[in-house]
Protein backbone atom coordinates (compact mmCIF):
# COMPACT_ATOMS: atom_id res chain seq x y z
CA UNK A 1 0.00 0.00 0.00
CA UNK A 2 1.44 3.36 -0.97
CA UNK A 3 -0.56 5.28 1.58
CA UNK A 4 1.18 5.65 4.91
CA UNK A 5 -0.94 6.11 8.02
CA UNK A 6 -1.18 9.71 9.13
CA UNK A 7 -2.69 11.25 12.23
CA UNK A 8 -5.78 12.21 10.21
CA UNK A 9 -6.48 8.69 8.97
CA UNK A 10 -8.82 6.54 10.99
CA UNK A 11 -8.19 2.80 11.13
CA UNK A 12 -11.45 2.31 9.24
CA UNK A 13 -10.28 4.65 6.46
CA UNK A 14 -6.99 2.78 6.19
CA UNK A 15 -8.78 -0.58 5.96
CA UNK A 16 -11.14 0.91 3.37
CA UNK A 17 -8.09 2.06 1.37
CA UNK A 18 -6.49 -1.38 1.60
CA UNK A 19 -9.68 -3.04 0.34
CA UNK A 20 -9.98 -0.50 -2.50
CA UNK A 21 -6.40 -1.05 -3.63
CA UNK A 22 -6.96 -4.80 -3.93
CA UNK A 23 -8.72 -4.63 -7.29
CA UNK A 24 -8.90 -8.38 -7.86
CA UNK A 25 -10.76 -11.02 -5.79
CA UNK A 26 -8.76 -10.15 -2.64
CA UNK A 27 -10.55 -6.82 -2.05
CA UNK A 28 -14.04 -8.33 -1.88
CA UNK A 29 -12.69 -11.24 0.20
CA UNK A 30 -11.08 -8.92 2.76
CA UNK A 31 -14.28 -6.84 2.83
CA UNK A 32 -16.38 -9.94 3.52
CA UNK A 33 -14.04 -11.16 6.27
CA UNK A 34 -14.05 -7.68 7.80
CA UNK A 35 -17.86 -7.65 7.82
CA UNK A 36 -18.01 -11.01 9.62
CA UNK A 37 -15.40 -9.99 12.20
CA UNK A 38 -16.78 -6.52 12.92
CA UNK A 39 -20.30 -7.95 13.36
CA UNK A 40 -19.09 -9.51 16.62
CA UNK A 41 -20.04 -7.13 19.45
CA UNK A 42 -17.19 -5.15 20.96
CA UNK A 43 -14.69 -5.70 18.13
CA UNK A 44 -12.53 -2.64 17.51
CA UNK A 45 -10.89 -2.15 14.13
CA UNK A 46 -7.33 -0.85 14.37
CA UNK A 47 -4.33 -0.50 12.07
CA UNK A 48 -0.89 -1.80 13.06
CA UNK A 49 2.13 -2.99 11.09
CA UNK A 50 0.50 -1.57 7.94
CA UNK A 51 -2.23 -4.20 8.40
CA UNK A 52 -5.88 -4.32 9.49
CA UNK A 53 -6.12 -5.55 13.08
CA UNK A 54 -9.26 -6.46 15.00
CA UNK A 55 -9.17 -6.29 18.77
CA UNK A 56 -11.26 -6.86 21.87
CA UNK A 57 -9.40 -7.04 25.19
CA UNK A 58 -6.30 -7.67 23.04
CA UNK A 59 -5.63 -8.67 19.46
CA UNK A 60 -8.16 -11.09 18.01
CA UNK A 61 -6.76 -11.34 14.48
CA UNK A 62 -4.99 -9.53 11.67
CA UNK A 63 -5.94 -9.45 8.01
CA UNK A 64 -3.03 -9.65 5.61
CA UNK A 65 -3.21 -9.74 1.83
CA UNK A 66 -0.74 -11.68 -0.27
CA UNK A 67 -0.52 -12.38 -3.99
CA UNK A 68 -2.44 -15.66 -3.76
CA UNK A 69 -4.21 -15.42 -0.38
CA UNK A 70 -5.96 -13.28 2.15
CA UNK A 71 -4.80 -14.45 5.57
CA UNK A 72 -6.50 -14.06 8.92
CA UNK A 73 -3.94 -14.65 11.66
CA UNK A 74 -5.38 -15.26 15.11
CA UNK A 75 -3.00 -14.02 17.80
CA UNK A 76 -3.86 -16.83 20.24
CA UNK A 77 -5.16 -19.30 17.66
CA UNK A 78 -3.25 -22.27 19.08
CA UNK A 79 -5.35 -21.96 22.25
CA UNK A 80 -8.68 -21.94 20.39
CA UNK A 81 -10.88 -24.91 19.63
CA UNK A 82 -11.52 -25.12 15.89
CA UNK A 83 -14.30 -27.70 15.41
CA UNK A 84 -14.96 -26.52 11.83
CA UNK A 85 -11.24 -26.95 11.00
CA UNK A 86 -10.90 -23.43 9.60
CA UNK A 87 -7.22 -23.09 10.52
CA UNK A 88 -5.14 -24.19 7.55
CA UNK A 89 -1.90 -22.22 7.97
CA UNK A 90 0.75 -21.54 10.63
CA UNK A 91 -0.27 -24.78 12.30
CA UNK A 92 3.19 -25.54 13.68
CA UNK A 93 3.43 -22.49 15.95
CA UNK A 94 2.82 -22.51 19.68
CA UNK A 95 0.72 -19.34 19.71
CA UNK A 96 -0.73 -18.16 16.40
CA UNK A 97 -2.89 -19.96 13.86
CA UNK A 98 -4.09 -18.65 10.52
CA UNK A 99 -6.70 -19.18 7.85
CA UNK A 100 -5.60 -18.69 4.26
CA UNK A 101 -8.45 -17.78 1.91
CA UNK A 102 -7.77 -18.30 -1.79
CA UNK A 103 -9.70 -17.15 -4.83
CA UNK A 104 -13.11 -18.83 -4.91
CA UNK A 105 -12.94 -20.12 -1.33
CA UNK A 106 -16.22 -19.90 0.56
CA UNK A 107 -16.37 -18.00 3.84
CA UNK A 108 -17.99 -20.18 6.48
CA UNK A 109 -19.65 -17.26 8.26
CA UNK A 110 -21.08 -19.20 11.19
CA UNK A 111 -17.83 -21.02 11.93
CA UNK A 112 -15.70 -17.87 11.51
CA UNK A 113 -18.03 -15.92 13.79
CA UNK A 114 -17.73 -18.67 16.42
CA UNK A 115 -13.93 -18.56 16.14
CA UNK A 116 -13.85 -14.77 16.53
CA UNK A 117 -16.16 -14.99 19.56
CA UNK A 118 -13.93 -17.70 21.08
CA UNK A 119 -10.87 -15.48 20.57
CA UNK A 120 -12.68 -12.58 22.30
CA UNK A 121 -13.66 -14.85 25.22
CA UNK A 122 -10.04 -16.04 25.54
CA UNK A 123 -8.76 -12.46 25.53
CA UNK A 124 -11.27 -11.47 28.20
CA UNK A 125 -10.38 -14.48 30.36
CA UNK A 126 -6.65 -13.70 30.14
CA UNK A 127 -7.30 -10.03 30.95
CA UNK A 128 -8.86 -10.92 34.30
PDB file of C-alpha atoms in Angstrom:
ATOM      1  CA  UNK A   1       0.000   0.000   0.000  1.00  0.00           C
ATOM      2  CA  UNK A   2       1.443   3.357  -0.974  1.00  0.00           C
ATOM      3  CA  UNK A   3      -0.558   5.277   1.582  1.00  0.00           C
ATOM      4  CA  UNK A   4       1.181   5.650   4.915  1.00  0.00           C
ATOM      5  CA  UNK A   5      -0.941   6.109   8.023  1.00  0.00           C
ATOM      6  CA  UNK A   6      -1.184   9.712   9.127  1.00  0.00           C
ATOM      7  CA  UNK A   7      -2.692  11.255  12.232  1.00  0.00           C
ATOM      8  CA  UNK A   8      -5.775  12.211  10.205  1.00  0.00           C
ATOM      9  CA  UNK A   9      -6.482   8.691   8.973  1.00  0.00           C
ATOM     10  CA  UNK A  10      -8.823   6.541  10.993  1.00  0.00           C
ATOM     11  CA  UNK A  11      -8.187   2.804  11.134  1.00  0.00           C
ATOM     12  CA  UNK A  12     -11.452   2.315   9.245  1.00  0.00           C
ATOM     13  CA  UNK A  13     -10.281   4.649   6.455  1.00  0.00           C
ATOM     14  CA  UNK A  14      -6.986   2.780   6.192  1.00  0.00           C
ATOM     15  CA  UNK A  15      -8.779  -0.578   5.958  1.00  0.00           C
ATOM     16  CA  UNK A  16     -11.144   0.914   3.369  1.00  0.00           C
ATOM     17  CA  UNK A  17      -8.089   2.059   1.372  1.00  0.00           C
ATOM     18  CA  UNK A  18      -6.491  -1.385   1.604  1.00  0.00           C
ATOM     19  CA  UNK A  19      -9.680  -3.045   0.338  1.00  0.00           C
ATOM     20  CA  UNK A  20      -9.976  -0.501  -2.500  1.00  0.00           C
ATOM     21  CA  UNK A  21      -6.396  -1.047  -3.634  1.00  0.00           C
ATOM     22  CA  UNK A  22      -6.958  -4.804  -3.933  1.00  0.00           C
ATOM     23  CA  UNK A  23      -8.717  -4.631  -7.291  1.00  0.00           C
ATOM     24  CA  UNK A  24      -8.905  -8.385  -7.864  1.00  0.00           C
ATOM     25  CA  UNK A  25     -10.757 -11.018  -5.793  1.00  0.00           C
ATOM     26  CA  UNK A  26      -8.764 -10.148  -2.636  1.00  0.00           C
ATOM     27  CA  UNK A  27     -10.551  -6.816  -2.047  1.00  0.00           C
ATOM     28  CA  UNK A  28     -14.041  -8.333  -1.881  1.00  0.00           C
ATOM     29  CA  UNK A  29     -12.689 -11.242   0.196  1.00  0.00           C
ATOM     30  CA  UNK A  30     -11.078  -8.923   2.756  1.00  0.00           C
ATOM     31  CA  UNK A  31     -14.281  -6.838   2.834  1.00  0.00           C
ATOM     32  CA  UNK A  32     -16.377  -9.938   3.519  1.00  0.00           C
ATOM     33  CA  UNK A  33     -14.038 -11.159   6.265  1.00  0.00           C
ATOM     34  CA  UNK A  34     -14.049  -7.679   7.799  1.00  0.00           C
ATOM     35  CA  UNK A  35     -17.862  -7.653   7.815  1.00  0.00           C
ATOM     36  CA  UNK A  36     -18.008 -11.006   9.617  1.00  0.00           C
ATOM     37  CA  UNK A  37     -15.396  -9.985  12.197  1.00  0.00           C
ATOM     38  CA  UNK A  38     -16.780  -6.518  12.917  1.00  0.00           C
ATOM     39  CA  UNK A  39     -20.301  -7.945  13.364  1.00  0.00           C
ATOM     40  CA  UNK A  40     -19.093  -9.506  16.619  1.00  0.00           C
ATOM     41  CA  UNK A  41     -20.042  -7.133  19.449  1.00  0.00           C
ATOM     42  CA  UNK A  42     -17.185  -5.151  20.956  1.00  0.00           C
ATOM     43  CA  UNK A  43     -14.689  -5.702  18.125  1.00  0.00           C
ATOM     44  CA  UNK A  44     -12.531  -2.637  17.511  1.00  0.00           C
ATOM     45  CA  UNK A  45     -10.889  -2.150  14.131  1.00  0.00           C
ATOM     46  CA  UNK A  46      -7.330  -0.850  14.372  1.00  0.00           C
ATOM     47  CA  UNK A  47      -4.327  -0.496  12.068  1.00  0.00           C
ATOM     48  CA  UNK A  48      -0.886  -1.801  13.065  1.00  0.00           C
ATOM     49  CA  UNK A  49       2.128  -2.987  11.092  1.00  0.00           C
ATOM     50  CA  UNK A  50       0.499  -1.566   7.936  1.00  0.00           C
ATOM     51  CA  UNK A  51      -2.232  -4.196   8.400  1.00  0.00           C
ATOM     52  CA  UNK A  52      -5.879  -4.316   9.495  1.00  0.00           C
ATOM     53  CA  UNK A  53      -6.116  -5.552  13.081  1.00  0.00           C
ATOM     54  CA  UNK A  54      -9.262  -6.464  14.998  1.00  0.00           C
ATOM     55  CA  UNK A  55      -9.170  -6.291  18.771  1.00  0.00           C
ATOM     56  CA  UNK A  56     -11.262  -6.864  21.866  1.00  0.00           C
ATOM     57  CA  UNK A  57      -9.400  -7.045  25.191  1.00  0.00           C
ATOM     58  CA  UNK A  58      -6.301  -7.675  23.039  1.00  0.00           C
ATOM     59  CA  UNK A  59      -5.627  -8.671  19.463  1.00  0.00           C
ATOM     60  CA  UNK A  60      -8.163 -11.092  18.011  1.00  0.00           C
ATOM     61  CA  UNK A  61      -6.755 -11.338  14.484  1.00  0.00           C
ATOM     62  CA  UNK A  62      -4.991  -9.525  11.675  1.00  0.00           C
ATOM     63  CA  UNK A  63      -5.943  -9.452   8.006  1.00  0.00           C
ATOM     64  CA  UNK A  64      -3.026  -9.654   5.611  1.00  0.00           C
ATOM     65  CA  UNK A  65      -3.207  -9.741   1.833  1.00  0.00           C
ATOM     66  CA  UNK A  66      -0.744 -11.676  -0.265  1.00  0.00           C
ATOM     67  CA  UNK A  67      -0.523 -12.377  -3.987  1.00  0.00           C
ATOM     68  CA  UNK A  68      -2.442 -15.661  -3.755  1.00  0.00           C
ATOM     69  CA  UNK A  69      -4.213 -15.423  -0.384  1.00  0.00           C
ATOM     70  CA  UNK A  70      -5.958 -13.276   2.149  1.00  0.00           C
ATOM     71  CA  UNK A  71      -4.798 -14.450   5.567  1.00  0.00           C
ATOM     72  CA  UNK A  72      -6.500 -14.064   8.922  1.00  0.00           C
ATOM     73  CA  UNK A  73      -3.944 -14.652  11.659  1.00  0.00           C
ATOM     74  CA  UNK A  74      -5.379 -15.259  15.112  1.00  0.00           C
ATOM     75  CA  UNK A  75      -3.001 -14.019  17.801  1.00  0.00           C
ATOM     76  CA  UNK A  76      -3.860 -16.833  20.239  1.00  0.00           C
ATOM     77  CA  UNK A  77      -5.157 -19.296  17.661  1.00  0.00           C
ATOM     78  CA  UNK A  78      -3.250 -22.274  19.078  1.00  0.00           C
ATOM     79  CA  UNK A  79      -5.354 -21.956  22.246  1.00  0.00           C
ATOM     80  CA  UNK A  80      -8.679 -21.936  20.385  1.00  0.00           C
ATOM     81  CA  UNK A  81     -10.882 -24.906  19.634  1.00  0.00           C
ATOM     82  CA  UNK A  82     -11.520 -25.122  15.888  1.00  0.00           C
ATOM     83  CA  UNK A  83     -14.296 -27.695  15.410  1.00  0.00           C
ATOM     84  CA  UNK A  84     -14.958 -26.515  11.832  1.00  0.00           C
ATOM     85  CA  UNK A  85     -11.242 -26.946  10.998  1.00  0.00           C
ATOM     86  CA  UNK A  86     -10.899 -23.426   9.599  1.00  0.00           C
ATOM     87  CA  UNK A  87      -7.219 -23.094  10.520  1.00  0.00           C
ATOM     88  CA  UNK A  88      -5.142 -24.191   7.546  1.00  0.00           C
ATOM     89  CA  UNK A  89      -1.904 -22.218   7.965  1.00  0.00           C
ATOM     90  CA  UNK A  90       0.750 -21.536  10.626  1.00  0.00           C
ATOM     91  CA  UNK A  91      -0.268 -24.782  12.302  1.00  0.00           C
ATOM     92  CA  UNK A  92       3.188 -25.538  13.685  1.00  0.00           C
ATOM     93  CA  UNK A  93       3.430 -22.493  15.946  1.00  0.00           C
ATOM     94  CA  UNK A  94       2.816 -22.506  19.677  1.00  0.00           C
ATOM     95  CA  UNK A  95       0.719 -19.341  19.714  1.00  0.00           C
ATOM     96  CA  UNK A  96      -0.735 -18.164  16.403  1.00  0.00           C
ATOM     97  CA  UNK A  97      -2.892 -19.958  13.861  1.00  0.00           C
ATOM     98  CA  UNK A  98      -4.092 -18.653  10.517  1.00  0.00           C
ATOM     99  CA  UNK A  99      -6.702 -19.177   7.849  1.00  0.00           C
ATOM    100  CA  UNK A 100      -5.603 -18.686   4.259  1.00  0.00           C
ATOM    101  CA  UNK A 101      -8.445 -17.776   1.907  1.00  0.00           C
ATOM    102  CA  UNK A 102      -7.773 -18.304  -1.792  1.00  0.00           C
ATOM    103  CA  UNK A 103      -9.701 -17.148  -4.828  1.00  0.00           C
ATOM    104  CA  UNK A 104     -13.111 -18.831  -4.911  1.00  0.00           C
ATOM    105  CA  UNK A 105     -12.938 -20.123  -1.330  1.00  0.00           C
ATOM    106  CA  UNK A 106     -16.215 -19.904   0.558  1.00  0.00           C
ATOM    107  CA  UNK A 107     -16.365 -17.997   3.838  1.00  0.00           C
ATOM    108  CA  UNK A 108     -17.987 -20.182   6.484  1.00  0.00           C
ATOM    109  CA  UNK A 109     -19.648 -17.259   8.256  1.00  0.00           C
ATOM    110  CA  UNK A 110     -21.081 -19.202  11.187  1.00  0.00           C
ATOM    111  CA  UNK A 111     -17.826 -21.024  11.932  1.00  0.00           C
ATOM    112  CA  UNK A 112     -15.705 -17.873  11.509  1.00  0.00           C
ATOM    113  CA  UNK A 113     -18.033 -15.921  13.791  1.00  0.00           C
ATOM    114  CA  UNK A 114     -17.733 -18.670  16.420  1.00  0.00           C
ATOM    115  CA  UNK A 115     -13.932 -18.561  16.142  1.00  0.00           C
ATOM    116  CA  UNK A 116     -13.848 -14.768  16.534  1.00  0.00           C
ATOM    117  CA  UNK A 117     -16.162 -14.990  19.565  1.00  0.00           C
ATOM    118  CA  UNK A 118     -13.932 -17.702  21.078  1.00  0.00           C
ATOM    119  CA  UNK A 119     -10.874 -15.475  20.573  1.00  0.00           C
ATOM    120  CA  UNK A 120     -12.683 -12.583  22.303  1.00  0.00           C
ATOM    121  CA  UNK A 121     -13.661 -14.851  25.216  1.00  0.00           C
ATOM    122  CA  UNK A 122     -10.040 -16.043  25.544  1.00  0.00           C
ATOM    123  CA  UNK A 123      -8.756 -12.463  25.529  1.00  0.00           C
ATOM    124  CA  UNK A 124     -11.270 -11.473  28.200  1.00  0.00           C
ATOM    125  CA  UNK A 125     -10.378 -14.480  30.360  1.00  0.00           C
ATOM    126  CA  UNK A 126      -6.649 -13.703  30.139  1.00  0.00           C
ATOM    127  CA  UNK A 127      -7.302 -10.028  30.952  1.00  0.00           C
ATOM    128  CA  UNK A 128      -8.863 -10.915  34.300  1.00  0.00           C
TER     129      UNK A 128
END
